[in-house]
Coordinates of C-alpha atoms in Angstrom, one line a residue:
M20 CA 18.4 -9.0 -24.1
E21 CA 16.2 -8.4 -27.2
A22 CA 13.2 -7.6 -25.0
V23 CA 15.0 -4.7 -23.3
V24 CA 14.3 -1.9 -25.8
P25 CA 10.6 -2.8 -26.3
A26 CA 10.3 -2.9 -22.5
V27 CA 11.9 0.5 -22.1
K28 CA 9.5 1.9 -24.7
K29 CA 6.5 0.3 -23.0
A30 CA 7.5 1.8 -19.6
L31 CA 8.1 5.2 -21.1
K32 CA 4.6 5.3 -22.5
R33 CA 3.5 6.0 -19.0
V34 CA 5.3 9.3 -19.0
D35 CA 2.9 12.2 -19.0
P36 CA 3.7 15.9 -18.8
V37 CA 3.9 15.8 -15.0
Q38 CA 6.3 12.8 -15.0
L39 CA 8.3 14.6 -17.8
H40 CA 9.0 17.3 -15.2
F41 CA 10.1 14.6 -12.8
L42 CA 12.5 13.2 -15.4
E43 CA 14.0 16.4 -16.6
N44 CA 14.3 18.8 -13.7
C45 CA 16.0 16.9 -10.8
V46 CA 19.2 18.8 -9.8
A47 CA 20.4 16.0 -7.5
C48 CA 20.4 18.2 -4.5
A49 CA 19.8 15.1 -2.3
A50 CA 17.1 16.8 -0.2
C51 CA 15.1 13.6 -0.5
E52 CA 17.8 11.4 0.9
S53 CA 17.0 12.1 4.6
V54 CA 13.4 11.0 4.4
C55 CA 13.6 7.8 2.3
P56 CA 13.3 4.7 4.4
Y57 CA 15.9 2.9 2.3
T58 CA 18.7 5.5 2.1
P59 CA 19.9 4.5 5.6
I60 CA 20.6 1.1 4.2
S61 CA 22.7 2.4 1.4
K62 CA 23.2 5.8 -0.3
L63 CA 22.9 3.8 -3.6
Y64 CA 19.2 3.5 -2.6
S65 CA 18.6 7.2 -2.4
P66 CA 15.6 8.4 -4.4
V67 CA 17.8 10.3 -6.8
N68 CA 20.0 7.3 -7.6
K69 CA 17.0 5.0 -8.0
A70 CA 15.1 7.4 -10.3
E71 CA 18.3 8.0 -12.3
E72 CA 18.1 4.5 -13.6
L73 CA 14.9 5.5 -15.5
R74 CA 16.5 8.7 -16.6
F75 CA 19.4 6.8 -18.2
M76 CA 16.9 4.9 -20.3
Y77 CA 14.7 7.9 -21.1
R78 CA 17.7 9.9 -22.4
K79 CA 18.9 7.1 -24.5
V80 CA 15.5 6.3 -26.1
M81 CA 13.7 9.7 -26.1
T82 CA 16.4 12.4 -26.6
V83 CA 18.5 13.2 -29.7
S84 CA 21.6 13.9 -27.5
G85 CA 21.2 10.6 -25.8
R86 CA 20.9 8.6 -29.0
L87 CA 23.9 10.3 -30.5
L88 CA 26.2 10.7 -27.4
G89 CA 25.1 7.9 -25.1
P90 CA 27.1 7.7 -21.9
L91 CA 28.6 11.1 -22.4
V92 CA 25.2 12.6 -21.5
H93 CA 24.3 9.9 -19.0
A94 CA 22.2 8.0 -21.5
K95 CA 22.1 4.2 -21.7
I96 CA 20.0 1.1 -21.6
P97 CA 21.0 -2.1 -19.6
K98 CA 22.9 -4.6 -21.7
T99 CA 23.8 -7.3 -19.2
E100 CA 22.1 -9.6 -16.7
E101 CA 24.0 -7.9 -13.9
E102 CA 22.7 -4.5 -15.0
L103 CA 19.1 -5.8 -15.2
E104 CA 19.4 -7.3 -11.7
W105 CA 20.6 -3.9 -10.4
I106 CA 17.6 -2.2 -11.9
R107 CA 15.3 -4.8 -10.2
E108 CA 17.1 -4.2 -7.0
V109 CA 16.7 -0.5 -6.9
A110 CA 13.1 -0.7 -8.1
Y111 CA 12.4 -2.9 -5.1
R112 CA 14.0 -0.5 -2.6
C113 CA 11.1 1.9 -2.7
T114 CA 7.8 2.0 -0.9
N115 CA 6.4 4.8 -3.1
C116 CA 5.7 6.7 0.2
W117 CA 5.8 10.2 -1.5
H118 CA 8.0 11.6 1.2
C119 CA 10.6 12.5 -1.4
Y120 CA 7.9 14.5 -3.1
T121 CA 7.0 16.5 -0.1
V122 CA 10.5 17.6 0.7
C123 CA 11.8 18.2 -2.9
P124 CA 12.3 21.9 -3.6
F125 CA 11.3 21.3 -7.2
G126 CA 8.3 19.1 -6.5
I127 CA 9.7 15.9 -8.0
N128 CA 8.2 12.6 -7.0
S129 CA 10.9 10.0 -7.4
G130 CA 8.5 7.3 -6.2
S131 CA 6.5 7.9 -9.4
M132 CA 9.6 7.3 -11.4
I133 CA 10.3 4.0 -9.5
S134 CA 6.7 3.0 -10.4
V135 CA 7.5 3.5 -14.1
L136 CA 10.8 1.6 -13.5
R137 CA 8.8 -1.3 -12.2
T138 CA 6.8 -1.4 -15.4
F139 CA 10.1 -2.0 -17.2
V140 CA 11.0 -4.7 -14.7
D141 CA 7.6 -6.4 -15.2
S142 CA 7.9 -6.2 -19.0
I143 CA 11.2 -8.1 -19.0
G144 CA 9.8 -10.8 -16.7
M145 CA 11.7 -9.9 -13.6
T146 CA 8.8 -9.0 -11.2
P147 CA 9.4 -10.9 -7.9
T148 CA 7.6 -14.3 -8.1
I149 CA 5.3 -13.9 -5.2
L150 CA 4.0 -10.5 -6.4
K151 CA 3.6 -11.8 -10.0
A152 CA 1.5 -14.7 -8.6
F153 CA -0.7 -12.3 -6.6
E154 CA -1.1 -10.1 -9.7
Q155 CA -2.1 -12.9 -12.0
F156 CA -4.3 -14.6 -9.4
E157 CA -6.1 -11.3 -8.7
A158 CA -6.7 -10.5 -12.4
S159 CA -8.1 -14.0 -13.1
G160 CA -10.9 -13.4 -10.6
R161 CA -10.6 -17.1 -9.6
F162 CA -8.6 -16.8 -6.4
M163 CA -11.5 -17.8 -4.3
E164 CA -11.5 -21.2 -6.0
N165 CA -8.3 -21.8 -3.9
E166 CA -9.3 -23.9 -0.9
G167 CA -7.0 -22.2 1.5
L168 CA -8.0 -18.7 0.5
A169 CA -11.7 -19.6 0.6
R170 CA -11.3 -21.0 4.1
V171 CA -9.7 -17.8 5.3
W172 CA -12.6 -15.8 4.0
Q173 CA -15.2 -18.1 5.4
Q174 CA -13.5 -17.9 8.8
I175 CA -13.9 -14.1 8.6
L176 CA -17.6 -14.3 7.8
D177 CA -18.1 -16.8 10.6
K178 CA -16.3 -14.7 13.2
A179 CA -18.1 -11.5 12.2
S180 CA -21.5 -13.2 12.2
E181 CA -20.8 -14.6 15.7
A182 CA -19.6 -11.1 16.9
V183 CA -22.8 -9.3 15.7
G184 CA -25.1 -12.2 16.8
G185 CA -26.7 -12.8 13.4
D186 CA -26.5 -13.1 9.7
L187 CA -24.4 -10.5 7.8
P188 CA -26.2 -8.3 5.2
L189 CA -24.2 -9.7 2.2
D190 CA -24.7 -8.6 -1.4
K191 CA -27.7 -6.3 -0.5
K192 CA -28.4 -3.9 -3.4
G193 CA -29.3 -0.3 -2.6
A194 CA -27.7 -0.2 0.9
Q195 CA -26.4 3.3 1.9
V196 CA -22.9 1.9 2.7
L197 CA -21.0 -0.8 0.9
Y198 CA -18.1 -2.0 2.9
M199 CA -15.3 -3.4 0.8
P200 CA -12.8 -5.6 2.6
W201 CA -10.0 -7.3 0.7
L202 CA -8.6 -10.8 0.9
A203 CA -5.2 -9.5 2.1
E204 CA -6.9 -7.9 5.1
A205 CA -8.6 -11.2 5.9
M206 CA -5.2 -13.0 5.8
F207 CA -3.0 -10.5 7.6
V208 CA -5.3 -8.3 9.8
P209 CA -8.6 -10.3 10.2
D210 CA -9.5 -8.3 13.3
S211 CA -9.8 -5.1 11.1
V212 CA -12.5 -6.7 9.0
V213 CA -14.4 -8.2 11.9
N214 CA -14.3 -5.0 14.0
T215 CA -15.3 -2.8 11.1
I216 CA -18.3 -5.0 10.7
R217 CA -19.0 -4.8 14.4
I218 CA -18.8 -1.0 14.3
L219 CA -21.2 -0.8 11.3
S220 CA -23.7 -3.1 13.1
K221 CA -23.3 -1.3 16.4
I222 CA -24.0 2.2 15.1
G223 CA -27.0 1.0 13.0
V224 CA -26.2 2.2 9.5
D225 CA -27.7 0.7 6.4
W226 CA -24.8 -1.4 5.1
T227 CA -23.8 -4.4 3.1
M228 CA -20.6 -6.1 1.9
P229 CA -19.7 -8.6 -0.8
S230 CA -20.1 -12.3 0.1
K231 CA -16.7 -12.8 -1.6
P232 CA -13.8 -10.4 -1.8
L233 CA -13.4 -8.8 -5.2
A234 CA -9.7 -8.6 -5.1
I235 CA -6.6 -9.8 -3.2
R236 CA -5.6 -6.2 -2.6
P237 CA -6.5 -4.0 -5.5
A238 CA -4.7 -3.5 -7.7
V239 CA -1.6 -5.6 -7.3
G240 CA -0.7 -4.2 -10.7
S241 CA -0.2 -0.8 -9.1
V242 CA 2.7 -2.3 -7.1
T243 CA 4.2 -4.3 -10.0
G244 CA 3.8 -1.6 -12.6
N245 CA 1.4 -3.8 -14.7
L246 CA -1.2 -1.2 -15.9
E247 CA -3.2 -3.8 -17.9
Q248 CA -3.7 -5.8 -14.7
K249 CA -4.7 -2.7 -12.8
K250 CA -7.3 -1.8 -15.4
T251 CA -8.8 -5.3 -15.4
V252 CA -9.1 -5.4 -11.7
L253 CA -10.4 -1.8 -11.1
S254 CA -12.9 -2.1 -14.0
A255 CA -14.3 -5.3 -12.5
I256 CA -14.7 -3.6 -9.1
D257 CA -16.3 -0.6 -10.7
S258 CA -18.8 -2.8 -12.5
Y259 CA -19.7 -4.4 -9.2
L260 CA -20.1 -1.1 -7.4
K261 CA -22.4 0.2 -10.2
E262 CA -24.6 -2.8 -10.0
F263 CA -25.1 -2.6 -6.2
G264 CA -25.9 1.1 -6.3
A265 CA -24.2 2.1 -3.0
K266 CA -23.8 5.8 -2.3
T267 CA -20.8 5.3 -0.1
V268 CA -18.0 2.8 -0.6
L269 CA -16.2 2.2 2.7
L270 CA -12.7 0.9 3.1
S271 CA -10.8 -0.2 6.2
D272 CA -7.5 -0.5 4.2
G273 CA -5.7 2.8 4.2
G274 CA -2.9 1.6 1.8
F275 CA -2.8 1.8 -2.0
P276 CA -6.3 0.3 -2.5
Y277 CA -7.6 3.6 -1.0
T278 CA -5.8 5.7 -3.6
D279 CA -6.6 3.3 -6.4
L280 CA -10.3 3.4 -5.8
R281 CA -10.6 7.0 -4.8
F282 CA -8.2 8.8 -7.1
E283 CA -7.0 6.3 -9.8
L284 CA -10.2 4.5 -10.7
P285 CA -12.0 7.3 -12.7
G286 CA -9.0 7.7 -15.0
V287 CA -8.6 4.0 -15.4
V288 CA -12.2 3.2 -16.2
G289 CA -12.9 6.5 -18.1
R290 CA -15.8 7.8 -16.1
V291 CA -16.7 9.6 -12.9
P292 CA -18.3 7.1 -10.5
E293 CA -21.7 7.7 -8.9
Y294 CA -20.4 6.6 -5.5
R295 CA -17.9 8.2 -3.2
V296 CA -15.0 6.3 -1.6
L297 CA -14.3 6.9 2.1
H298 CA -11.9 5.4 4.6
L299 CA -13.4 4.3 7.9
A300 CA -11.8 7.3 9.7
E301 CA -13.5 9.8 7.3
F302 CA -16.8 8.0 7.6
L303 CA -16.8 8.0 11.4
V304 CA -15.8 11.7 11.6
E305 CA -18.8 12.5 9.4
L306 CA -21.1 10.6 11.8
L307 CA -19.5 12.3 14.8
R308 CA -20.0 15.7 13.4
Q309 CA -23.6 14.8 12.5
G310 CA -24.1 13.8 16.2
K311 CA -24.9 10.2 15.2
V312 CA -22.1 8.5 17.2
K313 CA -20.3 9.2 20.5
F314 CA -17.3 7.8 22.3
K315 CA -16.4 6.5 25.8
S316 CA -13.1 8.1 26.5
G317 CA -10.3 6.2 28.3
S318 CA -6.7 7.1 29.2
D319 CA -4.6 4.8 27.0
K320 CA -1.3 6.2 25.9
V321 CA -2.0 6.0 22.2
T322 CA -0.3 7.3 19.1
W323 CA -1.2 7.2 15.4
H324 CA 1.0 6.0 12.6
D325 CA 0.0 7.7 9.3
P326 CA -0.1 5.3 6.4
C327 CA 1.7 7.0 3.6
K328 CA -1.1 6.5 1.0
L329 CA -3.8 7.7 3.4
A330 CA -1.9 10.8 4.8
R331 CA 0.7 12.0 2.4
A332 CA -0.9 10.9 -0.8
S333 CA -4.6 11.6 0.2
G334 CA -4.6 14.2 2.9
V335 CA -6.5 12.1 5.4
I336 CA -4.6 13.5 8.4
P337 CA -6.9 15.2 10.9
E338 CA -9.7 12.5 10.8
P339 CA -8.0 9.7 12.7
R340 CA -6.7 12.2 15.3
I341 CA -10.2 13.6 15.9
L342 CA -11.4 10.0 16.6
L343 CA -8.5 9.1 18.8
R344 CA -8.8 12.3 20.9
E345 CA -12.4 11.4 21.5
A346 CA -11.4 7.9 22.6
T347 CA -8.5 8.7 24.9
T348 CA -7.2 11.6 27.0
E349 CA -3.7 10.4 26.4
F350 CA -3.2 10.7 22.7
R351 CA 0.2 11.8 21.7
E352 CA 1.9 12.5 18.3
L353 CA 4.9 10.7 16.9
P354 CA 7.9 13.1 16.5
H355 CA 7.4 12.8 12.7
H356 CA 3.7 12.8 11.8
G357 CA 1.1 13.8 9.3
A358 CA 2.6 14.7 5.9
E359 CA 6.1 14.3 7.5
S360 CA 5.4 10.9 9.0
Y361 CA 8.2 8.4 8.6
C362 CA 7.2 5.5 6.3
C363 CA 7.3 2.1 8.1
G364 CA 9.3 0.6 5.3
G365 CA 6.9 -2.1 4.2
G366 CA 4.8 -0.5 1.5
S367 CA 4.7 -1.1 -2.3
G368 CA 5.4 -4.8 -1.9
M369 CA 8.5 -4.5 0.3
G370 CA 6.7 -6.3 3.1
C371 CA 6.3 -9.3 0.8
M372 CA 10.0 -9.6 0.3
T373 CA 10.5 -12.2 3.1
R374 CA 11.2 -15.9 3.0
E375 CA 8.7 -16.3 5.9
L376 CA 5.9 -14.9 3.7
H377 CA 6.8 -17.2 0.8
E378 CA 6.6 -20.2 3.1
A379 CA 3.4 -19.1 4.7
M380 CA 1.6 -18.4 1.4
G381 CA 2.8 -21.7 0.0
Q382 CA 1.3 -23.6 2.9
L383 CA -1.9 -21.6 2.8
T384 CA -2.5 -21.8 -0.9
G385 CA -0.8 -25.0 -1.9
M386 CA 1.1 -23.0 -4.5
K387 CA 4.8 -23.6 -5.0
F388 CA 7.0 -20.5 -5.2
E389 CA 10.0 -22.0 -6.9
L390 CA 12.8 -19.5 -6.9
S391 CA 16.0 -19.6 -8.9
E392 CA 19.2 -19.1 -7.1
R393 CA 19.4 -15.6 -8.4
E394 CA 16.0 -14.7 -7.2
S395 CA 16.6 -16.4 -3.8
N396 CA 19.5 -14.1 -3.4
F397 CA 17.4 -11.1 -4.4
I398 CA 14.8 -12.0 -1.8
A399 CA 17.3 -12.5 0.9
K400 CA 18.9 -9.2 0.2
A401 CA 15.6 -7.4 0.0
E402 CA 14.4 -8.9 3.3
E403 CA 17.6 -7.7 5.0
A404 CA 17.0 -4.2 3.7
Y405 CA 13.3 -4.3 4.6
L406 CA 14.0 -5.3 8.2
K407 CA 16.6 -2.6 8.6
S408 CA 14.3 0.0 7.2
I409 CA 11.9 -0.4 10.1
E410 CA 14.3 0.7 12.8
R411 CA 13.9 4.4 12.1
K412 CA 10.1 4.2 12.6
M413 CA 10.6 2.4 15.9
R414 CA 12.8 5.1 17.2
D415 CA 9.9 7.5 16.6
V416 CA 7.5 5.2 18.4
K417 CA 9.9 4.9 21.4
Q418 CA 10.2 8.7 21.7
S419 CA 6.4 9.1 21.8
E420 CA 6.3 6.9 24.9
A421 CA 3.0 5.4 23.6
E422 CA 1.9 2.0 24.7
I423 CA -0.5 1.5 21.8
V424 CA 0.2 2.3 18.1
V425 CA -3.0 2.6 16.0
T426 CA -2.9 2.7 12.2
A427 CA -5.1 1.7 9.3
C428 CA -3.0 -0.2 6.8
P429 CA -2.5 -4.0 6.9
V430 CA 1.1 -3.7 5.9
C431 CA 1.8 -1.0 8.5
V432 CA 0.2 -3.1 11.2
E433 CA 2.4 -6.1 10.2
T434 CA 5.5 -4.1 9.8
I435 CA 5.3 -2.1 13.1
Q436 CA 4.6 -5.3 15.0
R437 CA 7.7 -6.8 13.4
G438 CA 9.7 -3.7 14.2
A439 CA 8.6 -3.8 17.9
S440 CA 9.8 -7.4 18.2
L441 CA 13.1 -6.6 16.5
Y442 CA 13.9 -3.2 18.0
G443 CA 11.4 -2.4 20.7
P444 CA 9.7 -0.7 22.4
E445 CA 7.0 -3.2 23.6
V446 CA 3.8 -1.7 22.1
E447 CA 0.5 -3.0 21.1
V448 CA -0.2 -2.4 17.4
L449 CA -3.9 -2.1 16.5
H450 CA -6.0 -1.3 13.5
L451 CA -8.3 1.7 14.0
A452 CA -11.4 -0.4 13.9
T453 CA -10.0 -2.7 16.6
Y454 CA -9.1 0.2 18.9
L455 CA -12.4 2.0 18.5
V456 CA -14.9 -0.8 18.4
E457 CA -15.4 -1.0 22.2
R458 CA -15.3 2.8 22.6
I459 CA -17.9 3.9 20.0
E460 CA -21.7 3.8 20.3
P461 CA -24.7 5.4 18.7
A462 CA -25.5 8.9 20.1

């Protein structure tokens, strides 16, 4: 327990003036409860209750009244193993989807507070084992030395090379577009990588990609709250991008790697990059408006699921809809969409909280994820909550009467597929590149 106070202080170093507003001005009106994917599991998981755990510690360490009066002013730090386990539990009942932020009348982002809370959890050595392994593996830069992971990546390169009928333009300096796929995409949604490559080859742009992925899914430290790991990974990626001189860095992953590279990286590395970062949806809309691509329209009953980081956190809302309306006459919106889209429930590492993934990653990598009885119970409970959280999204999908759900985040694809098998309806879940590849062509 001696490490608790230093861990609290380390976490609170992240608090800037904006986060100070988040800490001090919540009135517990509970407006955020209705939009959080984990509140339906338990009111104890409401954004207010989760963020309050950080506020307890903030008041105790950072305010005079808290130091003097303690619990009388709701100020305390955890003192027992049970209290620490509870903090870990609430820290991992959040996808950091920002929906609480958009509905709060005071503009409070409880997800940002949970991210700080995860820094505390990480500092006391309680980050879930599988996420900690990914975090350390990614920061080392040696993950491609793992035979299983190297095999997964080579399979992607082989499939893509076969699909385009020739060698891929790997590590080509000076290309106009540098496509950056991640190892996590290759593992969980390999078709998104292959079909993005097919699209780039098909429409004839000057492009390249790394011969090896630069990260597992950067930066895993953004999920675990480890800012040192985040800086290490993003700095290495920035150095690579500078060296290769691309003007446009293209991503097919619309999850947190997009916000990390586009918005977080300049502050982390301390400079404004020469390159711009675009998601595939933005890039293709640019080409469409320039008259460089066109679409063959069909009549699929298609809807679009907005990844939280791409839509709510980044404003990439109209672009995928423009593309899908070009590709089908039967596009329809989900009841909750755009900035008000329901989170699928799997973001910010929640989709990793399954025993199935632990087993699959162990078999793939040869790594042993040895869990204590306490952590096994934690994972089992987290998995149960994660699977329940998906049901709300699937009700939205059912109401749309869509037959195909298109999205752009590996976790969203995996989670909605899982949700369809658990709750229905029977829908096909596709990455944007996979849906568009047969419908797009040069103008």
